[in-house]
Short mmCIF file of C-alpha atoms in Angstrom, two decimals:
data_model
loop_
_atom_site.label_atom_id
_atom_site.label_comp_id
_atom_site.label_asym_id
_atom_site.label_seq_id
_atom_site.Cartn_x
_atom_site.Cartn_y
_atom_site.Cartn_z
CA MET A 730 0.00 0.00 0.00
CA THR A 731 1.25 3.46 -0.89
CA THR A 732 1.62 5.87 1.99
CA PHE A 733 3.25 9.22 2.52
CA SER A 734 6.25 7.71 4.23
CA ASP A 735 6.77 5.39 1.27
CA LYS A 736 7.19 8.45 -0.93
CA GLY A 737 9.27 10.50 1.48
CA ALA A 738 6.54 13.11 1.96
CA ALA A 739 5.86 14.49 5.39
CA GLY A 740 5.15 17.72 7.18
CA ALA A 741 2.92 20.41 5.77
CA GLY A 742 2.17 20.70 2.07
CA VAL A 743 0.03 23.11 0.10
CA GLY A 744 -2.86 22.81 -2.31
CA LEU A 745 -1.63 23.33 -5.86
CA ARG A 746 -4.19 25.43 -7.71
CA LEU A 747 -4.13 26.45 -11.35
CA PRO A 748 -3.01 30.07 -10.77
CA HIS A 749 0.22 28.79 -9.21
CA ILE A 750 1.15 25.84 -11.36
CA GLN A 751 3.29 27.68 -13.90
CA GLU A 752 5.16 29.41 -11.06
CA VAL A 753 5.78 26.10 -9.32
CA VAL A 754 7.13 24.50 -12.49
CA THR A 755 9.35 27.49 -13.20
CA THR A 756 10.70 28.28 -9.73
CA LEU A 757 10.47 24.91 -7.91
CA PRO A 758 9.80 26.53 -4.54
CA HIS A 759 10.52 24.73 -1.29
CA ALA A 760 7.33 22.80 -0.68
CA ARG A 761 7.22 19.47 1.10
CA TRP A 762 4.39 18.10 -0.99
CA LEU A 763 1.43 19.27 -3.07
CA GLU A 764 -2.20 18.28 -3.28
CA ILE A 765 -4.39 18.68 -6.36
CA HIS A 766 -8.06 18.34 -7.21
CA PRO A 767 -8.18 16.00 -10.21
CA GLU A 768 -11.34 17.72 -11.45
CA ASN A 769 -9.22 20.80 -12.23
CA PHE A 770 -7.00 18.80 -14.56
CA LEU A 771 -9.12 16.14 -16.27
CA ALA A 772 -10.34 18.52 -18.98
CA ASN A 773 -7.26 20.71 -19.10
CA PRO A 774 -4.40 19.16 -21.12
CA HIS A 775 -2.06 22.13 -20.62
CA ALA A 776 -2.48 22.08 -16.83
CA THR A 777 -2.04 18.31 -16.85
CA GLU A 778 1.20 18.65 -18.77
CA LEU A 779 2.47 21.12 -16.17
CA LEU A 780 1.25 18.88 -13.35
CA LEU A 781 3.19 15.91 -14.69
CA GLU A 782 6.29 18.10 -14.84
CA THR A 783 5.62 19.21 -11.25
CA ARG A 784 5.28 15.60 -10.17
CA ARG A 785 8.92 15.01 -11.14
CA HIS A 786 9.94 17.30 -8.28
CA TYR A 787 7.31 16.88 -5.54
CA PRO A 788 5.19 14.19 -3.91
CA VAL A 789 1.61 14.82 -5.05
CA SER A 790 -1.60 13.85 -3.30
CA VAL A 791 -4.94 13.65 -5.13
CA HIS A 792 -8.03 15.02 -3.38
CA THR A 793 -11.24 14.37 -5.29
CA VAL A 794 -14.19 16.74 -5.07
CA GLY A 795 -16.50 14.99 -7.50
CA LEU A 796 -16.53 11.28 -6.70
CA SER A 797 -19.46 11.75 -4.33
CA ILE A 798 -19.29 8.53 -2.33
CA GLY A 799 -22.45 9.57 -0.48
CA SER A 800 -24.71 9.74 -3.53
CA ALA A 801 -27.70 7.45 -3.19
CA THR A 802 -27.98 7.30 -6.97
CA GLY A 803 -24.54 5.75 -7.31
CA ILE A 804 -20.96 6.55 -8.22
CA ASP A 805 -20.29 8.27 -11.55
CA ARG A 806 -18.26 5.45 -13.08
CA ASN A 807 -17.12 7.50 -16.04
CA HIS A 808 -15.66 10.06 -13.66
CA LEU A 809 -14.10 7.29 -11.60
CA ARG A 810 -12.37 5.97 -14.74
CA ARG A 811 -11.09 9.43 -15.62
CA VAL A 812 -9.68 9.94 -12.12
CA ARG A 813 -8.06 6.49 -12.32
CA ALA A 814 -6.40 7.39 -15.61
CA LEU A 815 -4.91 10.55 -14.08
CA ILE A 816 -3.67 8.93 -10.90
CA ASP A 817 -2.11 6.13 -12.92
CA ARG A 818 0.00 8.81 -14.60
CA LEU A 819 0.72 10.68 -11.37
CA ASP A 820 1.37 7.83 -8.95
CA PRO A 821 0.20 10.02 -6.05
CA CYS A 822 1.19 9.48 -2.45
CA MET A 823 -2.44 9.59 -1.33
CA VAL A 824 -5.97 9.72 -2.74
CA SER A 825 -8.87 11.12 -0.75
CA GLY A 826 -12.40 12.49 -0.89
CA HIS A 827 -15.31 13.55 1.28
CA LEU A 828 -17.94 12.16 3.60
CA ALA A 829 -20.64 13.93 1.60
CA TRP A 830 -22.56 13.83 -1.65
CA SER A 831 -22.39 16.17 -4.62
CA THR A 832 -24.06 14.36 -7.53
CA HIS A 833 -27.64 13.30 -8.03
CA GLU A 834 -28.81 11.34 -11.05
CA GLY A 835 -26.12 12.67 -13.33
CA GLU A 836 -26.16 16.23 -12.04
CA PHE A 837 -23.17 17.72 -10.21
CA LEU A 838 -23.99 20.30 -7.53
CA ASN A 839 -20.43 21.67 -7.22
CA ASP A 840 -20.73 21.47 -3.44
CA LEU A 841 -20.37 18.97 -0.62
CA VAL A 842 -23.76 18.30 0.92
CA PRO A 843 -24.06 16.53 4.30
CA LEU A 844 -25.49 13.09 4.93
CA PRO A 845 -27.71 11.67 7.67
CA TYR A 846 -25.66 9.36 9.86
CA ASP A 847 -27.58 6.10 10.10
CA GLU A 848 -27.36 2.48 9.07
CA GLU A 849 -28.64 3.09 5.53
CA THR A 850 -25.95 5.68 4.87
CA LEU A 851 -23.32 3.49 6.47
CA ARG A 852 -24.18 0.58 4.17
CA LEU A 853 -24.18 2.87 1.15
CA LEU A 854 -20.83 4.46 2.05
CA SER A 855 -19.25 1.08 2.74
CA ALA A 856 -20.34 -0.23 -0.65
CA HIS A 857 -19.26 2.92 -2.49
CA LEU A 858 -15.89 3.01 -0.74
CA GLY A 859 -15.27 -0.52 -1.95
CA GLU A 860 -16.28 0.45 -5.47
CA VAL A 861 -14.06 3.54 -5.45
CA GLN A 862 -11.04 1.76 -4.00
CA ASP A 863 -11.45 -1.08 -6.49
CA GLY A 864 -11.93 1.40 -9.31
CA LEU A 865 -8.87 3.42 -8.38
CA GLY A 866 -6.79 0.45 -7.35
CA ARG A 867 -5.76 2.42 -4.27
CA GLU A 868 -6.67 3.28 -0.73
CA TYR A 869 -9.16 6.18 -0.51
CA LEU A 870 -9.15 8.37 2.60
CA VAL A 871 -12.45 9.88 3.77
CA GLU A 872 -12.62 13.48 5.01
CA ASN A 873 -15.04 14.80 7.64
CA PRO A 874 -17.21 17.62 6.22
CA ALA A 875 -17.90 21.17 7.35
CA SER A 876 -21.55 21.27 8.41
CA TYR A 877 -24.18 23.98 8.71
CA PHE A 878 -27.07 21.62 9.36
CA GLY A 879 -27.64 17.97 10.14
CA PHE A 880 -30.53 15.55 10.11
CA GLY A 881 -32.87 14.87 12.99
CA ASN A 882 -33.16 11.23 11.99
CA SER A 883 -29.42 10.54 12.35
CA THR A 884 -28.89 7.69 14.75
CA MET A 885 -25.22 8.35 15.46
CA THR A 886 -22.85 11.26 15.70
CA GLU A 887 -20.39 12.04 12.93
CA VAL A 888 -17.51 10.71 15.02
CA GLU A 889 -19.39 7.48 15.72
CA PHE A 890 -20.23 7.20 12.03
CA LEU A 891 -16.60 7.66 10.95
CA GLY A 892 -15.44 5.18 13.55
CA GLU A 893 -17.94 2.60 12.34
CA LEU A 894 -16.98 3.25 8.73
CA THR A 895 -13.31 2.58 9.46
CA GLU A 896 -14.28 -0.58 11.38
CA ARG A 897 -16.39 -1.97 8.55
CA THR A 898 -14.22 -1.01 5.58
CA GLY A 899 -10.70 -0.62 6.97
CA CYS A 900 -10.52 2.78 5.31
CA ARG A 901 -8.41 5.58 6.73
CA LEU A 902 -9.49 9.12 7.44
CA LEU A 903 -8.50 12.58 6.36
CA CYS A 904 -9.07 14.70 9.44
CA ASP A 905 -10.00 18.26 8.43
CA VAL A 906 -9.27 20.13 11.64
CA SER A 907 -10.76 23.38 10.39
CA ASN A 908 -13.96 21.57 9.41
CA ILE A 909 -14.20 20.23 12.94
CA HIS A 910 -13.87 23.75 14.32
CA VAL A 911 -16.45 25.08 11.84
CA SER A 912 -18.93 22.27 12.45
CA GLY A 913 -18.42 22.39 16.20
CA HIS A 914 -19.28 26.07 16.24
CA ASN A 915 -22.25 25.72 13.88
CA MET A 916 -23.68 22.52 15.33
CA GLY A 917 -22.82 23.09 18.98
CA PHE A 918 -20.41 20.28 19.76
CA ASP A 919 -16.99 20.29 21.43
CA PRO A 920 -14.32 20.06 18.70
CA TYR A 921 -11.72 18.76 21.16
CA ALA A 922 -13.99 15.90 22.17
CA TYR A 923 -14.53 15.20 18.46
CA ILE A 924 -10.77 14.87 17.92
CA ASP A 925 -10.52 12.65 20.99
CA GLY A 926 -13.27 10.41 19.62
CA LEU A 927 -11.65 9.72 16.25
CA PRO A 928 -9.75 6.44 15.79
CA ALA A 929 -6.15 7.71 15.95
CA HIS A 930 -4.73 4.73 14.07
CA ALA A 931 -6.89 5.57 11.06
CA ILE A 932 -5.80 9.17 10.54
CA GLY A 933 -3.69 9.42 7.37
CA GLU A 934 -3.80 13.11 6.57
CA ILE A 935 -4.90 16.43 8.06
CA HIS A 936 -6.40 19.46 6.30
CA LEU A 937 -6.36 23.06 7.47
CA GLY A 938 -8.31 25.78 5.69
CA GLY A 939 -9.66 29.25 6.31
CA PHE A 940 -13.29 30.05 7.00
CA THR A 941 -15.35 33.23 7.02
CA ILE A 942 -17.61 34.48 9.79
CA GLU A 943 -21.11 35.45 8.74
CA PRO A 944 -24.19 36.47 10.69
CA ASP A 945 -26.53 33.60 11.54
CA GLY A 946 -29.68 35.08 10.10
CA ALA A 947 -31.97 33.06 12.33
CA THR A 948 -30.30 34.08 15.58
CA PRO A 949 -29.64 37.79 16.12
CA GLY A 950 -26.12 38.40 17.34
CA ALA A 951 -24.94 34.88 16.56
CA ASP A 952 -22.32 33.98 13.97
CA LEU A 953 -22.06 31.15 11.51
CA LEU A 954 -18.71 29.87 10.26
CA VAL A 955 -18.60 29.13 6.53
CA ASP A 956 -15.89 26.87 5.13
CA THR A 957 -14.78 29.10 2.26
CA HIS A 958 -11.06 28.26 2.05
CA SER A 959 -10.63 31.92 1.24
CA THR A 960 -8.44 33.24 4.02
CA PHE A 961 -5.76 32.47 6.60
CA ILE A 962 -6.07 29.63 9.09
CA ALA A 963 -7.76 31.05 12.18
CA GLU A 964 -6.15 30.87 15.61
CA PRO A 965 -8.76 28.47 17.07
CA SER A 966 -7.99 26.08 14.20
CA TRP A 967 -4.27 26.27 14.96
CA ASP A 968 -4.99 25.48 18.62
CA LEU A 969 -7.17 22.54 17.65
CA TYR A 970 -4.48 21.41 15.20
CA GLY A 971 -1.95 21.30 18.03
CA HIS A 972 -4.33 19.10 20.00
CA ALA A 973 -4.81 16.83 16.98
CA ILE A 974 -1.05 16.49 16.51
CA ARG A 975 -0.57 15.58 20.17
CA ARG A 976 -3.22 12.89 19.76
CA PHE A 977 -2.40 11.56 16.28
CA GLY A 978 1.31 12.36 15.92
CA ALA A 979 3.04 14.19 13.07
CA ILE A 980 0.48 13.51 10.36
CA PRO A 981 1.08 15.07 6.91
CA THR A 982 -0.95 18.26 6.82
CA LEU A 983 -2.30 20.28 3.91
CA ILE A 984 -2.95 24.02 3.73
CA GLU A 985 -6.08 24.52 1.60
CA TRP A 986 -6.88 27.84 -0.08
CA ASP A 987 -9.33 27.69 -2.97
CA LYS A 988 -10.90 31.14 -3.27
CA ASP A 989 -9.29 34.59 -3.37
CA ILE A 990 -6.08 32.65 -3.79
CA PRO A 991 -3.05 34.57 -2.48
CA ALA A 992 0.57 34.51 -3.58
CA LEU A 993 2.18 31.09 -3.39
CA ALA A 994 4.59 32.45 -0.77
CA THR A 995 1.63 33.09 1.53
CA LEU A 996 0.55 29.45 1.29
CA LEU A 997 4.10 28.26 1.90
CA ALA A 998 4.33 30.51 4.97
CA GLN A 999 1.14 28.93 6.34
CA ALA A 1000 2.67 25.50 5.73
CA ALA A 1001 5.84 26.54 7.55
CA HIS A 1002 3.70 27.71 10.46
CA ALA A 1003 1.99 24.31 10.54
CA ASP A 1004 5.41 22.67 10.80
CA GLN A 1005 6.23 24.95 13.74
CA VAL A 1006 2.97 24.01 15.47
CA VAL A 1007 3.85 20.33 15.03
CA ALA A 1008 7.32 20.86 16.49
CA ARG A 1009 5.92 22.75 19.47
CA SER A 1010 3.11 20.27 20.02
CA LEU A 1011 5.39 17.26 20.05
CA ALA A 1012 8.21 18.83 22.04
CA PRO A 1013 8.73 17.58 25.61
CA GLU A 1014 6.74 19.55 28.15
CA PRO A 1015 9.51 21.96 29.28
CA ALA A 1016 10.40 22.89 25.70
CA ARG A 1017 6.73 23.39 24.87
CA ALA A 1018 6.39 25.75 27.80
CA ALA A 1019 9.53 27.63 26.75
CA ALA A 1020 8.23 27.99 23.22
CA CYS A 1021 5.12 29.62 24.56
CA MET B 77 -36.85 4.40 -4.04
CA PRO B 78 -34.61 4.26 -0.95
CA ARG B 79 -35.24 6.90 1.68
CA LEU B 80 -31.81 8.51 1.24
CA ALA B 81 -32.32 8.94 -2.50
CA GLU B 82 -35.62 10.72 -1.89
CA LEU B 83 -33.99 12.98 0.69
CA GLN B 84 -31.18 13.85 -1.72
CA ARG B 85 -33.66 14.57 -4.52
CA LYS B 86 -35.44 17.10 -2.32
CA LEU B 87 -32.17 18.69 -1.25
CA ARG B 88 -31.07 18.81 -4.89
CA ASP B 89 -34.27 20.67 -5.81
CA ALA B 90 -33.68 23.20 -3.05
CA ILE B 91 -30.04 23.75 -3.96
CA VAL B 92 -30.39 23.89 -7.75
CA GLY B 93 -33.83 25.40 -8.11
CA GLY B 94 -33.93 27.46 -4.95
CA GLY B 95 -37.20 25.85 -3.91
CA GLU B 96 -38.59 25.77 -0.40
CA ALA B 97 -37.35 22.23 0.12
CA SER B 98 -40.81 21.30 1.30
CA GLY B 99 -40.79 18.02 3.08
CA VAL B 100 -37.10 18.19 3.89
CA VAL B 101 -36.91 21.18 6.22
CA PRO B 102 -38.61 19.35 9.10
CA LEU B 103 -35.84 16.75 8.89
CA LEU B 104 -33.04 19.29 9.34
CA VAL B 105 -31.39 20.33 12.58
CA GLY B 106 -28.89 23.08 13.26
CA GLY B 107 -29.45 26.54 14.69
CA ALA B 108 -32.77 28.28 15.07
CA ASN B 109 -33.65 27.91 11.40
CA PRO B 110 -31.85 25.10 9.56
CA ALA B 111 -33.57 26.06 6.29
CA GLU B 112 -31.54 29.28 6.26
CA ARG B 113 -28.42 27.20 6.61
CA LEU B 114 -29.46 25.03 3.69
CA ALA B 115 -29.43 28.27 1.72
CA ILE B 116 -25.63 28.39 2.18
CA HIS B 117 -25.40 25.44 -0.20
CA ARG B 118 -27.88 27.06 -2.60
CA HIS B 119 -25.83 30.26 -2.57
CA HIS B 120 -22.56 28.41 -3.13
CA TYR B 121 -24.02 26.41 -6.00
CA GLU B 122 -25.31 29.51 -7.76
CA ALA B 123 -22.42 31.86 -6.99
CA SER B 124 -19.68 29.41 -7.93
CA LEU B 125 -21.26 28.42 -11.24
CA VAL B 126 -22.37 31.92 -12.20
CA GLY B 127 -18.82 33.05 -11.48
CA THR B 128 -17.51 30.24 -13.64
CA LEU B 129 -19.73 31.23 -16.58
CA ILE B 130 -18.88 34.91 -16.31
CA GLY B 131 -15.20 33.98 -16.22
CA LYS B 132 -15.49 31.78 -19.28
CA PHE B 133 -17.61 34.25 -21.20
CA ALA B 134 -15.86 37.50 -20.35
CA ALA B 135 -16.06 38.78 -23.94
CA THR B 136 -19.74 37.89 -24.13
CA THR B 137 -20.27 39.78 -20.87
CA TRP B 138 -18.50 42.76 -22.46
CA LEU B 139 -20.87 42.52 -25.42
CA ILE B 140 -24.21 42.23 -23.62
CA GLY B 141 -23.38 43.91 -20.30
CA SER B 142 -22.96 42.55 -16.80
CA ALA B 143 -26.63 42.79 -15.79
CA LEU B 144 -27.93 40.70 -18.71
CA MET B 145 -25.07 38.24 -18.31
CA ASP B 146 -25.69 37.82 -14.60
CA ASP B 147 -29.40 37.18 -15.14
CA ALA B 148 -28.73 34.73 -17.96
CA ALA B 149 -26.08 32.87 -15.99
CA LYS B 150 -28.37 32.52 -12.96
CA ALA B 151 -31.17 31.20 -15.16
CA PHE B 152 -28.79 28.78 -16.87
CA VAL B 153 -27.37 27.27 -13.68
CA SER B 154 -30.90 26.79 -12.32
CA ARG B 155 -32.05 24.92 -15.42
CA HIS B 156 -28.86 23.22 -16.51
CA PRO B 157 -26.75 21.87 -13.65
CA PRO B 158 -23.33 20.52 -14.59
CA ALA B 159 -23.48 16.99 -15.95
CA ALA B 160 -19.96 16.16 -14.78
CA PRO B 161 -17.66 17.18 -11.92
CA CYS B 162 -15.15 18.90 -14.24
CA ILE B 163 -16.28 22.50 -14.21
CA ALA B 164 -13.92 23.24 -17.12
CA GLU B 165 -16.43 21.34 -19.24
CA TYR B 166 -19.43 23.31 -18.00
CA GLY B 167 -21.04 25.94 -20.19
CA GLY B 168 -20.90 24.48 -23.70
CA ASP B 169 -24.68 24.89 -24.04
CA PHE B 170 -24.67 28.43 -22.70
CA PRO B 171 -24.33 30.15 -26.15
CA ARG B 172 -27.49 28.42 -27.40
CA PHE B 173 -29.27 29.25 -24.13
CA LEU B 174 -28.32 32.92 -24.53
CA ALA B 175 -29.61 32.99 -28.10
CA GLU B 176 -32.98 31.65 -26.97
CA ARG B 177 -33.53 34.19 -24.19
CA ALA B 178 -35.90 37.04 -24.90
CA GLU B 179 -33.43 39.60 -23.57
CA THR B 180 -30.63 38.62 -25.95
CA ARG B 181 -32.44 36.96 -28.86
CA SER B 182 -32.47 40.16 -30.89
CA LEU B 183 -28.69 40.25 -30.95
CA GLY B 184 -28.34 37.97 -33.95
CA CYS B 185 -24.64 37.25 -33.54
CA ILE B 186 -24.78 36.40 -29.83
CA ARG B 187 -24.75 32.63 -30.18
CA ASP B 188 -21.85 32.56 -32.65
CA PHE B 189 -19.87 35.14 -30.69
CA ALA B 190 -20.30 33.18 -27.46
CA GLU B 191 -19.43 29.94 -29.25
CA LEU B 192 -16.28 31.54 -30.62
CA GLU B 193 -15.35 32.49 -27.07
CA TRP B 194 -16.11 28.98 -25.82
CA HIS B 195 -13.85 27.52 -28.53
CA LEU B 196 -11.08 29.98 -27.71
CA GLY B 197 -11.25 28.88 -24.09
CA HIS B 198 -10.84 25.29 -25.24
CA ALA B 199 -7.93 26.20 -27.52
CA ALA B 200 -6.12 28.04 -24.73
CA ILE B 201 -5.80 24.92 -22.57
CA ALA B 202 -4.98 22.54 -25.44
CA VAL B 203 -1.54 21.10 -26.06
CA ASP B 204 -0.16 20.70 -29.57
CA SER B 205 1.25 17.31 -30.53
CA PRO B 206 4.01 16.56 -33.05
CA ALA B 207 2.63 16.82 -36.56
CA ILE B 208 2.86 14.24 -39.35
CA ASP B 209 4.28 15.07 -42.76
CA LEU B 210 3.17 14.13 -46.27
CA GLN B 211 5.53 11.16 -46.32
CA ALA B 212 3.36 9.49 -43.71
CA LEU B 213 0.51 9.33 -46.24
CA ALA B 214 2.62 7.84 -49.02
CA ALA B 215 2.41 4.32 -47.62
CA TYR B 216 -1.34 4.23 -48.26
CA GLY B 217 -1.02 4.62 -52.03
CA ASP B 218 -4.38 4.19 -53.76
CA ARG B 219 -6.13 3.75 -50.40
CA VAL B 220 -5.31 7.26 -49.21
CA ALA B 221 -8.93 8.37 -49.69
CA ASP B 222 -9.97 5.80 -47.08
CA ILE B 223 -7.80 7.10 -44.27
CA GLY B 224 -8.73 9.74 -41.74
CA LEU B 225 -6.51 12.27 -40.04
CA VAL B 226 -6.34 13.08 -36.36
CA VAL B 227 -6.03 16.85 -36.00
CA GLN B 228 -4.49 18.95 -33.22
CA GLY B 229 -6.60 18.79 -30.06
CA GLY B 230 -7.20 22.54 -29.88
CA LEU B 231 -8.77 22.88 -33.34
CA ARG B 232 -12.41 23.93 -33.64
CA TYR B 233 -14.43 25.16 -36.61
CA LEU B 234 -17.20 27.74 -36.60
CA ALA B 235 -19.25 29.09 -39.52
CA SER B 236 -21.26 32.25 -38.94
CA PRO B 237 -23.30 34.71 -40.99
CA TRP B 238 -21.72 37.44 -38.84
CA PRO B 239 -18.09 38.61 -38.69
CA VAL B 240 -17.84 37.62 -35.05
CA ASP B 241 -14.06 37.36 -35.41
CA ASP B 242 -13.86 41.11 -36.04
CA LEU B 243 -15.91 41.71 -32.93
CA MET B 244 -13.74 39.38 -30.88
CA ARG B 245 -10.58 41.21 -32.04
CA LEU B 246 -12.06 44.48 -30.88
CA TYR B 247 -12.54 42.93 -27.45
CA LEU B 248 -9.16 41.23 -27.25
CA THR B 249 -7.24 44.29 -28.40
CA GLU B 250 -9.37 46.68 -26.35
CA THR B 251 -9.92 48.83 -29.42
CA ALA B 252 -13.71 48.96 -29.50
CA PRO B 253 -14.97 52.25 -30.95
CA ASP B 254 -17.91 54.11 -29.44
CA SER B 255 -20.18 52.55 -32.02
CA PHE B 256 -19.66 49.61 -34.34
CA VAL B 257 -21.97 48.43 -37.09
CA LEU B 258 -21.86 44.67 -37.54
CA SER B 259 -22.90 43.88 -41.11
CA ALA B 260 -23.94 40.38 -42.03
CA THR B 261 -21.02 38.60 -43.71
CA ASP B 262 -20.43 34.88 -43.94
CA VAL B 263 -17.24 33.83 -42.19
CA TRP B 264 -15.67 30.40 -41.85
CA LEU B 265 -13.36 30.30 -38.88
CA GLU B 266 -10.65 27.95 -37.73
CA ILE B 267 -9.87 28.30 -34.01
CA GLY B 268 -6.67 26.85 -32.64
CA GLY B 269 -4.23 27.18 -29.83
CA SER B 270 -1.81 25.50 -27.50
CA ARG B 271 -0.35 26.13 -24.06
CA GLY B 272 -2.15 29.41 -23.49
CA ALA B 273 -1.73 30.83 -27.00
CA ILE B 274 -4.83 31.25 -29.17
CA ARG B 275 -5.58 32.13 -32.77
CA PHE B 276 -8.64 32.35 -35.00
CA ASP B 277 -8.35 32.63 -38.75
CA ARG B 278 -10.79 32.96 -41.63
CA LEU B 279 -10.76 30.19 -44.20
CA ASP B 280 -12.39 29.98 -47.60
CA ARG B 281 -15.55 27.90 -47.52
CA GLY B 282 -14.13 24.84 -49.27
CA THR B 283 -11.06 24.62 -47.05
CA PHE B 284 -13.27 25.12 -43.99
CA VAL B 285 -15.57 22.25 -44.96
CA PHE B 286 -12.60 20.01 -45.76
CA ARG B 287 -10.84 20.62 -42.45
CA ARG B 288 -14.01 20.49 -40.38
CA ALA B 289 -14.97 17.15 -41.94
CA LEU B 290 -11.56 15.70 -41.06
CA ALA B 291 -11.82 17.07 -37.52
CA GLU B 292 -15.20 15.36 -37.22
CA GLY B 293 -13.57 12.03 -38.10
CA HIS B 294 -14.48 11.64 -41.78
CA THR B 295 -12.08 10.05 -44.23
CA LEU B 296 -10.06 12.10 -46.71
CA GLY B 297 -12.38 10.89 -49.46
CA VAL B 298 -15.55 12.00 -47.70
CA ALA B 299 -13.95 15.27 -46.57
CA GLY B 300 -12.92 15.96 -50.16
CA GLU B 301 -16.43 15.25 -51.47
CA GLN B 302 -18.03 17.52 -48.89
CA ALA B 303 -15.53 20.27 -49.66
CA LEU B 304 -16.17 20.06 -53.41
CA GLU B 305 -19.92 20.26 -52.78
CA ALA B 306 -19.28 23.48 -50.90
CA ASP B 307 -16.82 24.85 -53.47
CA GLU B 308 -16.41 22.97 -56.73
CA SER B 309 -13.33 25.00 -57.58
CA LEU B 310 -11.42 23.80 -54.52
CA ASP B 311 -8.12 22.01 -55.17
CA VAL B 312 -8.47 19.19 -52.64
CA GLY B 313 -4.85 18.12 -53.07
CA ALA B 314 -3.69 21.63 -52.27
CA ALA B 315 -6.05 21.76 -49.28
CA LEU B 316 -4.52 18.53 -47.97
CA ARG B 317 -0.97 19.79 -48.48
CA SER B 318 -1.86 23.01 -46.69
CA LEU B 319 -3.34 21.12 -43.73
CA ILE B 320 -0.26 18.94 -43.38
CA GLY B 321 2.13 21.83 -44.05
CA LYS B 322 0.62 23.87 -41.24
CA GLY B 323 1.18 21.04 -38.80
CA LEU B 324 -2.52 20.54 -38.10
CA ALA B 325 -2.56 16.72 -38.53
CA ILE B 326 -0.96 14.60 -35.83
CA ASP B 327 -1.89 11.05 -36.75
CA ILE B 328 -3.54 8.81 -39.32
CA ARG B 329 -6.68 6.75 -38.85
CA SER B 330 -6.05 3.68 -40.94
CA PRO B 331 -8.89 2.25 -43.02
#
């Protein structure tokens, strides 16, 4: 099985988005590893050509946004084949996607919509994970979503659902720390308890992304956190990240920034900060205190 | 139908169509009014895809104005969700949709202008491949009429009764005058590009039909026949030599 350590990738990497790809190919900046969305490349031969050149210099992870393992109407097998063809050329260090759905009967909603957490969804996800992993010929990590609402008929919490999913399928998880902070705020749960409830052995990757704060229209004076990936990682997310690292260890971590994309140097600086948080979080107690 | 599928259908209707999500709201939890939170997904769906269309059709937006474009894009994303997760492929039907809308129907060139822009977007992300030369055809001898040619991936062909290429040049060179009279003129355009570079050139009708037929997968024989029907004075041999000489053919489809 291919893992980060097999490929020599570790520490904090950055999401490689189209506005930066020519710069990366030309300047080969110091980045530990890069993550791409295959959907940005499948219909773009020029970007794919640049990506394959990039791959010669960096470990690359593939993070799908369109496989939609939570769709009740099934996996888009044509899309699965296209993703497989790309990853066969890339030989990525990891492939991942979301605990969510985004397609319905051949329509793509360009968003990640939440699922009810019950036995029906668990059976569906387990079957689709098998189909995706068989179709890709690789392990497929599942990422916890950012939530604004849930379903009253859910019979388990998200953490319980993810734990059961890993038990039944053997899959590993992509722990999006910022999503946990966002969902915890919006849905009223303790994000630290959420981290503590995840199966530590199953965590293969961590994501960190920025969110925006918007008024919660239904509750005067209250805020809603929206997972926009359009700004810097917020301090509460860094704090939660430190807790996650102390619990899971030095897991490869990705800085995500998908909207209002800044200069590449800004992303790399966020990645460097993530590495510092890891070093501080794993340092022996006296050193950790000194660092503070 | 399984319960989850029905739930997702209702959520899909609320997100794509902006409906009230009747029947699904009572199932939602989160905050004082979960339905308002569902609207975050509706907003993201619309804003992200409208932004995508406006980005892809920047010249068309310049032509019809931001207000009309915004309205048209919102209507389009509500009625025509993406059929695949690659957003780069989304919007191919938008020129036809624009031409059918009451607000833009009177602008006769709108569909062809928007299609030219769509093709230019495709050409910009294409990658040229090594071209074949005339020697590669020699091996087929008398059977040469039965072969097809694979053309460069960025090539597209567009015929229009309007000089939409002139209009596009005004946009691209930022040289639009205060007023511009677009007179009906048949144009046959070849659009190409590679690695960010784009071009669009007028062809004579016979050459256009010949090259378009080959790009559509027809054999040299069929392409020649179609071209001669369009222009009986066309020298098909010269048209073939020109195609090869310009490096537009990259492979041969054997009979």
